[in-house]
mmCIF file of N, CA and C in Angstrom:
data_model
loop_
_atom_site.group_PDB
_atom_site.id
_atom_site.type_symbol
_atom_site.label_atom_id
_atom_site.label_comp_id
_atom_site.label_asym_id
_atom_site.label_seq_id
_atom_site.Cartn_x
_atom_site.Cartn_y
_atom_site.Cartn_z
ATOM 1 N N UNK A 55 0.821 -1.201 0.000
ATOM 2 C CA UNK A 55 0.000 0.000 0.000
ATOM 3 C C UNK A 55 0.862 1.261 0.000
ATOM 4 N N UNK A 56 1.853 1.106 1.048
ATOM 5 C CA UNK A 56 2.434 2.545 1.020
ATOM 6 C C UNK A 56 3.786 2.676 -0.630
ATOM 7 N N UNK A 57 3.746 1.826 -1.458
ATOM 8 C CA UNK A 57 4.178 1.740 -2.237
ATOM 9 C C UNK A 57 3.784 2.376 -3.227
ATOM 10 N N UNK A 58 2.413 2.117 -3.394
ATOM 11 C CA UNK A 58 1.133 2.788 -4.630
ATOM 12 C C UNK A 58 1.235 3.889 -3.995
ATOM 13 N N UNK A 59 1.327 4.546 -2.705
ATOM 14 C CA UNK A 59 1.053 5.911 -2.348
ATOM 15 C C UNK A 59 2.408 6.810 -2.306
ATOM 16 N N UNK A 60 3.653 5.676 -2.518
ATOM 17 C CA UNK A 60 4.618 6.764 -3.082
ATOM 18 C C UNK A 60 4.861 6.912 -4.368
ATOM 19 N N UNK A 61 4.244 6.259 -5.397
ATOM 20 C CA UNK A 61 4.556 5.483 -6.703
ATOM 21 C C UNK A 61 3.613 7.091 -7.023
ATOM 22 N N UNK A 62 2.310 7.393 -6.440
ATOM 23 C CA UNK A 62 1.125 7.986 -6.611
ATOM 24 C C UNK A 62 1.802 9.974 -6.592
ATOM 25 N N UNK A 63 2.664 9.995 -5.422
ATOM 26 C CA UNK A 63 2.911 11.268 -5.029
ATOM 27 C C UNK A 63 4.035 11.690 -5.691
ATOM 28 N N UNK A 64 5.442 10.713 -6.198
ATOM 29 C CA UNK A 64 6.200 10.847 -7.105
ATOM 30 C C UNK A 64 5.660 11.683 -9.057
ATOM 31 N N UNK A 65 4.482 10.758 -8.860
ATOM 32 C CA UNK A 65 3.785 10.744 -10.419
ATOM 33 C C UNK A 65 3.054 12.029 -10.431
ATOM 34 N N UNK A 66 2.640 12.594 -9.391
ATOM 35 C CA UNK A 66 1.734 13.974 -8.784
ATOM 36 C C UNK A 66 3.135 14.766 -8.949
ATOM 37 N N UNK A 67 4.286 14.980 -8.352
ATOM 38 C CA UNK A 67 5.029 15.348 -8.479
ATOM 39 C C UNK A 67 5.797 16.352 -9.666
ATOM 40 N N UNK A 68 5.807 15.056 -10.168
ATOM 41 C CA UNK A 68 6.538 15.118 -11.893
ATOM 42 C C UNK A 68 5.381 15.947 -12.704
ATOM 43 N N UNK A 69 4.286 15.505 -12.623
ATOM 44 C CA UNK A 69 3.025 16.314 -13.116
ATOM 45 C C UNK A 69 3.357 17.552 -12.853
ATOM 46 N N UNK A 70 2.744 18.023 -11.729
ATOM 47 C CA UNK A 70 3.031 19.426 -11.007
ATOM 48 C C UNK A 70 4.492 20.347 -11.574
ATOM 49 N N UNK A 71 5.562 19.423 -11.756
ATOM 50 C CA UNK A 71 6.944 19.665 -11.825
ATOM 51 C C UNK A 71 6.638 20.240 -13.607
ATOM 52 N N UNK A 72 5.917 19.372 -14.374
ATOM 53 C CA UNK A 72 5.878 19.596 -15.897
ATOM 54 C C UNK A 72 5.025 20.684 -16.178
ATOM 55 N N UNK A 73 4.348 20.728 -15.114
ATOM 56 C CA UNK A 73 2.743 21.876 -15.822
ATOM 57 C C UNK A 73 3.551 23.202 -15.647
ATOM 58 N N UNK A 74 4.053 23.931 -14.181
ATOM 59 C CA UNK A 74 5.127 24.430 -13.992
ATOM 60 C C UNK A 74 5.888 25.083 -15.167
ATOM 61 N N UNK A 75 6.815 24.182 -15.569
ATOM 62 C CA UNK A 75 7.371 25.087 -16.592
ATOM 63 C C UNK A 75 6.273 24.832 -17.815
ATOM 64 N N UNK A 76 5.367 24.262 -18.035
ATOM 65 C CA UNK A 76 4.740 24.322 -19.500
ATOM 66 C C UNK A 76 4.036 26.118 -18.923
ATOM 67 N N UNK A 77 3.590 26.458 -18.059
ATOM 68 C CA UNK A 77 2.946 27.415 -17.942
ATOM 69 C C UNK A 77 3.984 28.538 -18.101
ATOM 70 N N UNK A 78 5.806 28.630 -17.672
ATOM 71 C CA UNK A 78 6.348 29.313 -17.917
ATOM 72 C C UNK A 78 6.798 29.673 -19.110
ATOM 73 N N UNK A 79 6.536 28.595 -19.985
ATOM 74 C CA UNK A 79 6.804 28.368 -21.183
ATOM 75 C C UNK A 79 5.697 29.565 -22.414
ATOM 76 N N UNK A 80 4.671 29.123 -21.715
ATOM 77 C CA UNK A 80 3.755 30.112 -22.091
ATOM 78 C C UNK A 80 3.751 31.025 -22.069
ATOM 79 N N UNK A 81 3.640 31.736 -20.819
ATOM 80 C CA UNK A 81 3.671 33.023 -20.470
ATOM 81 C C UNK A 81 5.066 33.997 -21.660
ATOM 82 N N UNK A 82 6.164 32.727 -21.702
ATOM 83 C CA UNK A 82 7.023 33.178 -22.850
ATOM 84 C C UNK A 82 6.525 33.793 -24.313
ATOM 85 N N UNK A 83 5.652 32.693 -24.849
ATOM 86 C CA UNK A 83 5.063 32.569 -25.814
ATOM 87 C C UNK A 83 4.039 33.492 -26.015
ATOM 88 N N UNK A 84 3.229 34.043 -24.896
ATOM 89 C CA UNK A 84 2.631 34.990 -24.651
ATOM 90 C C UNK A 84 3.013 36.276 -24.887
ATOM 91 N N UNK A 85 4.368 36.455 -24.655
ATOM 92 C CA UNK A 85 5.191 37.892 -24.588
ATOM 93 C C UNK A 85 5.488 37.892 -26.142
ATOM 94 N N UNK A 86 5.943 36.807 -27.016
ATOM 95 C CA UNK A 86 6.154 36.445 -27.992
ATOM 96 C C UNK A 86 5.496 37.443 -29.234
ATOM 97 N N UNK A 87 4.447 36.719 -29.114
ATOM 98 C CA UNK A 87 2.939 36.740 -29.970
ATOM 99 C C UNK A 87 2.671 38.221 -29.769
ATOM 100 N N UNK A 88 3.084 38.723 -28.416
ATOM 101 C CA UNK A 88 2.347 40.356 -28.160
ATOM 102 C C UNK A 88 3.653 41.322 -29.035
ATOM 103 N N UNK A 89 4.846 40.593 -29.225
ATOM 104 C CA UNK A 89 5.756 41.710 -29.556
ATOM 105 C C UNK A 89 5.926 41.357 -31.250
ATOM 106 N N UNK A 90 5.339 40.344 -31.865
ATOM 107 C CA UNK A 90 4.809 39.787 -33.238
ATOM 108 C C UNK A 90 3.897 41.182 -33.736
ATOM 109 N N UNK A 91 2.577 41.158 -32.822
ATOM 110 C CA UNK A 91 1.648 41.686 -33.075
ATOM 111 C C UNK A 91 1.752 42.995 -33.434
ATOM 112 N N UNK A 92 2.704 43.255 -32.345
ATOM 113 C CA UNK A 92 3.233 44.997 -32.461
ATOM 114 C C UNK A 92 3.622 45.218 -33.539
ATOM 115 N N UNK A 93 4.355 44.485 -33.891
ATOM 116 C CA UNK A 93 5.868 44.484 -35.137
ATOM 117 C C UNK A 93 4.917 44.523 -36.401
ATOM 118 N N UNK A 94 3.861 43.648 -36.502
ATOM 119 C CA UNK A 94 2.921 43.529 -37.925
ATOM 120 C C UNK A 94 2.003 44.933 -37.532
ATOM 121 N N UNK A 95 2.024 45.298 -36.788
ATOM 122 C CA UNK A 95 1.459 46.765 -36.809
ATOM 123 C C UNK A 95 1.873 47.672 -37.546
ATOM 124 N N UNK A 96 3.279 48.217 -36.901
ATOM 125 C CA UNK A 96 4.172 49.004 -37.527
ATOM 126 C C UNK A 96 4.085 49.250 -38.839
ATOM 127 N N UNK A 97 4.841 47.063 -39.042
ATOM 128 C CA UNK A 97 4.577 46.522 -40.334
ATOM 129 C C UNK A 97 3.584 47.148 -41.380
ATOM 130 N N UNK A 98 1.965 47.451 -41.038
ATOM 131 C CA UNK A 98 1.134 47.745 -41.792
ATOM 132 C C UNK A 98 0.957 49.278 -41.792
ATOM 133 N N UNK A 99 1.484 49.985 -40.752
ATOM 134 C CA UNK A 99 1.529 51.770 -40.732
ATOM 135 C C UNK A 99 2.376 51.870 -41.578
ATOM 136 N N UNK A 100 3.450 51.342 -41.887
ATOM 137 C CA UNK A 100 4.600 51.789 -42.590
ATOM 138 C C UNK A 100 4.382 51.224 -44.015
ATOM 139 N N UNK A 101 3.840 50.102 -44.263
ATOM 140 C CA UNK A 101 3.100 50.345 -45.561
ATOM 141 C C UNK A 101 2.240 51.121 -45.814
ATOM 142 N N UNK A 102 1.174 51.771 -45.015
ATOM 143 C CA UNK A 102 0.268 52.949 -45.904
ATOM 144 C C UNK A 102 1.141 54.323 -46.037
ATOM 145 N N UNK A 103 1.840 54.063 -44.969
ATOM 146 C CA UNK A 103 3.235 55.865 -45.394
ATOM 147 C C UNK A 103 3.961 55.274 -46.769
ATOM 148 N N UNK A 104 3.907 54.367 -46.851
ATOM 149 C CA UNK A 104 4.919 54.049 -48.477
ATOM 150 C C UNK A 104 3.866 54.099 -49.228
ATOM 151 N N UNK A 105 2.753 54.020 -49.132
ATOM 152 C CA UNK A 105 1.362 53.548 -50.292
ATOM 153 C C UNK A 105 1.820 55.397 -50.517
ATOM 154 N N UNK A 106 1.548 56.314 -49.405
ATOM 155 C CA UNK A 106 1.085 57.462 -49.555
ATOM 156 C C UNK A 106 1.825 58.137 -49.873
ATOM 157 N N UNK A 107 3.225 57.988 -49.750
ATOM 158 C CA UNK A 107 4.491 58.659 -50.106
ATOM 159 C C UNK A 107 4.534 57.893 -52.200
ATOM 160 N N UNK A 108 4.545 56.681 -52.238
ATOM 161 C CA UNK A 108 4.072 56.339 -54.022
ATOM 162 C C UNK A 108 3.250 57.708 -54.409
ATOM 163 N N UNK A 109 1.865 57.361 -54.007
ATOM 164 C CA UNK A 109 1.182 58.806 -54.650
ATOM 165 C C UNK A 109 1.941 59.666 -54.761
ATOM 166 N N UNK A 110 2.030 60.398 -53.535
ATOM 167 C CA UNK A 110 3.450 61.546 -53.604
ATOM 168 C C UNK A 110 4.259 61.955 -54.986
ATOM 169 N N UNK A 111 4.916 60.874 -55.031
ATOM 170 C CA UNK A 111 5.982 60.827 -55.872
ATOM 171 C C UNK A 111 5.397 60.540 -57.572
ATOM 172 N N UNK A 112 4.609 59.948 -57.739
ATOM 173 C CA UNK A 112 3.645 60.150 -58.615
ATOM 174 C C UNK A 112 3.229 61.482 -59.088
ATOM 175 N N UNK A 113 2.616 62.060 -58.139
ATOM 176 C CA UNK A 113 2.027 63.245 -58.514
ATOM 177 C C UNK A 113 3.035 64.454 -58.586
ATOM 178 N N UNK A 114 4.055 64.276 -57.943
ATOM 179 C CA UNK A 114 5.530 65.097 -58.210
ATOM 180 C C UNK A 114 6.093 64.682 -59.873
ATOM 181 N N UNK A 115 5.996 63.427 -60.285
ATOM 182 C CA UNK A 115 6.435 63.046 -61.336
ATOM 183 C C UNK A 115 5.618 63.583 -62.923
ATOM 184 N N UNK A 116 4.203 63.477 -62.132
ATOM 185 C CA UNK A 116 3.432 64.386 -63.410
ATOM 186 C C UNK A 116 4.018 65.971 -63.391
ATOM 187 N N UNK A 117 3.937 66.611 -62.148
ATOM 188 C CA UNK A 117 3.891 67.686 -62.460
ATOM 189 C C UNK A 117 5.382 67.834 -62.992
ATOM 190 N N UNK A 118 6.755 67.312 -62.649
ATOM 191 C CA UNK A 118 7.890 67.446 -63.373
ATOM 192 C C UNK A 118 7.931 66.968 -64.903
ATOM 193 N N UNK A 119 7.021 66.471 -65.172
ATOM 194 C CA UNK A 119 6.673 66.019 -66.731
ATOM 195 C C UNK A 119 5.900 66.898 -67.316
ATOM 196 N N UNK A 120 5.253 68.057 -66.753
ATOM 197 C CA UNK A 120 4.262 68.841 -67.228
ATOM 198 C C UNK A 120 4.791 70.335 -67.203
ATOM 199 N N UNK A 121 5.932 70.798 -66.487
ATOM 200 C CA UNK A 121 7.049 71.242 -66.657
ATOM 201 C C UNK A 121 8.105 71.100 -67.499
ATOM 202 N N UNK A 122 8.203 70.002 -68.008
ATOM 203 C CA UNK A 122 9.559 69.838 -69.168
ATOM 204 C C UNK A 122 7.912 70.161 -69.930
ATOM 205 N N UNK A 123 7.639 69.782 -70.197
ATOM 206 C CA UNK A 123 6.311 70.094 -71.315
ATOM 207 C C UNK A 123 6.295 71.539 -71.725
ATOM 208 N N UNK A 124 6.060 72.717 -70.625
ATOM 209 C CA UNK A 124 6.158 73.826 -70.878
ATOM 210 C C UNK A 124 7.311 73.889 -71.189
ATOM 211 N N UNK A 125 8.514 74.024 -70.538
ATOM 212 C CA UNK A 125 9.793 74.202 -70.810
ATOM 213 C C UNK A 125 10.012 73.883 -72.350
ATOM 214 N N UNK A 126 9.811 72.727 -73.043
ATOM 215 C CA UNK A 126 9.827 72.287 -74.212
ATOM 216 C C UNK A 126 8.848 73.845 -75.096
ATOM 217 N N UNK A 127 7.860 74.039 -74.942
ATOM 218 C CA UNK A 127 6.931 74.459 -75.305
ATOM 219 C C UNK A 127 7.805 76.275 -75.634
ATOM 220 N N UNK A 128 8.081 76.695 -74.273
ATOM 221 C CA UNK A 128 8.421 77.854 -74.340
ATOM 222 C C UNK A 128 10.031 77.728 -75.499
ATOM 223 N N UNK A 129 10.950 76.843 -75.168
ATOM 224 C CA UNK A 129 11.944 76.913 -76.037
ATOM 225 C C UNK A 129 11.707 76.571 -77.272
ATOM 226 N N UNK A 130 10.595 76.138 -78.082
ATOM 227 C CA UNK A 130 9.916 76.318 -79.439
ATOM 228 C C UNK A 130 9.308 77.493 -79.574
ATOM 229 N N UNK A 131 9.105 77.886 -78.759
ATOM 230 C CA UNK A 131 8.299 79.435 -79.231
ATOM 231 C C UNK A 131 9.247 80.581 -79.285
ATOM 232 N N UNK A 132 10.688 80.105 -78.712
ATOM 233 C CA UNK A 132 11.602 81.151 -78.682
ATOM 234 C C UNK A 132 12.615 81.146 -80.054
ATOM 235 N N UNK A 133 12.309 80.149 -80.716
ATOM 236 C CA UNK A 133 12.935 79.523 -81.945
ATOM 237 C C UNK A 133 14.455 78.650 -81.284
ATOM 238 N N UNK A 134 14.390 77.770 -80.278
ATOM 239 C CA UNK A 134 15.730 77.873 -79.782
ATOM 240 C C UNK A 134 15.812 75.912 -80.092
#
């Protein structure tokens, strides 16, 4: 009897002993996932500043194309 009841408290033991770190383990994994989350945040702010900075540069690119246009325009009218 007192065999099964140390066989019993050893096995309780080791249990207790495993859950322990599986829960520290977590709490790791936890911190993990929260500093992931952050990062794909950023991640997605800093793509709409690049989406919005493209436009930008776009619309800088017409108007420097619409400028050589005049520029072109005025140095034909000057006979040059």
């Amino acid at each position: 009897m007192w065999v099964w009841i140390a066989v019993v408290a050893i096995a309780l033991i080791v249990l207790v002993t495993a859950a322990v770190r599986l829960l520290g383990r977590l709490s790791v994994l936890r911190r993990a996932a929260g500093r992931l989350q952050r990062r794909q945040e950023e991640a997605m702010r800093l793509q709409a500043g690049a989406a919005k900075l493209e436009q930008t540069v776009l619309g800088l690119q017409q108007r420097a194309e619409q400028a050589q246009e005049q520029v072109e325009q005025i140095k034909a009218g000057l006979g040059k």
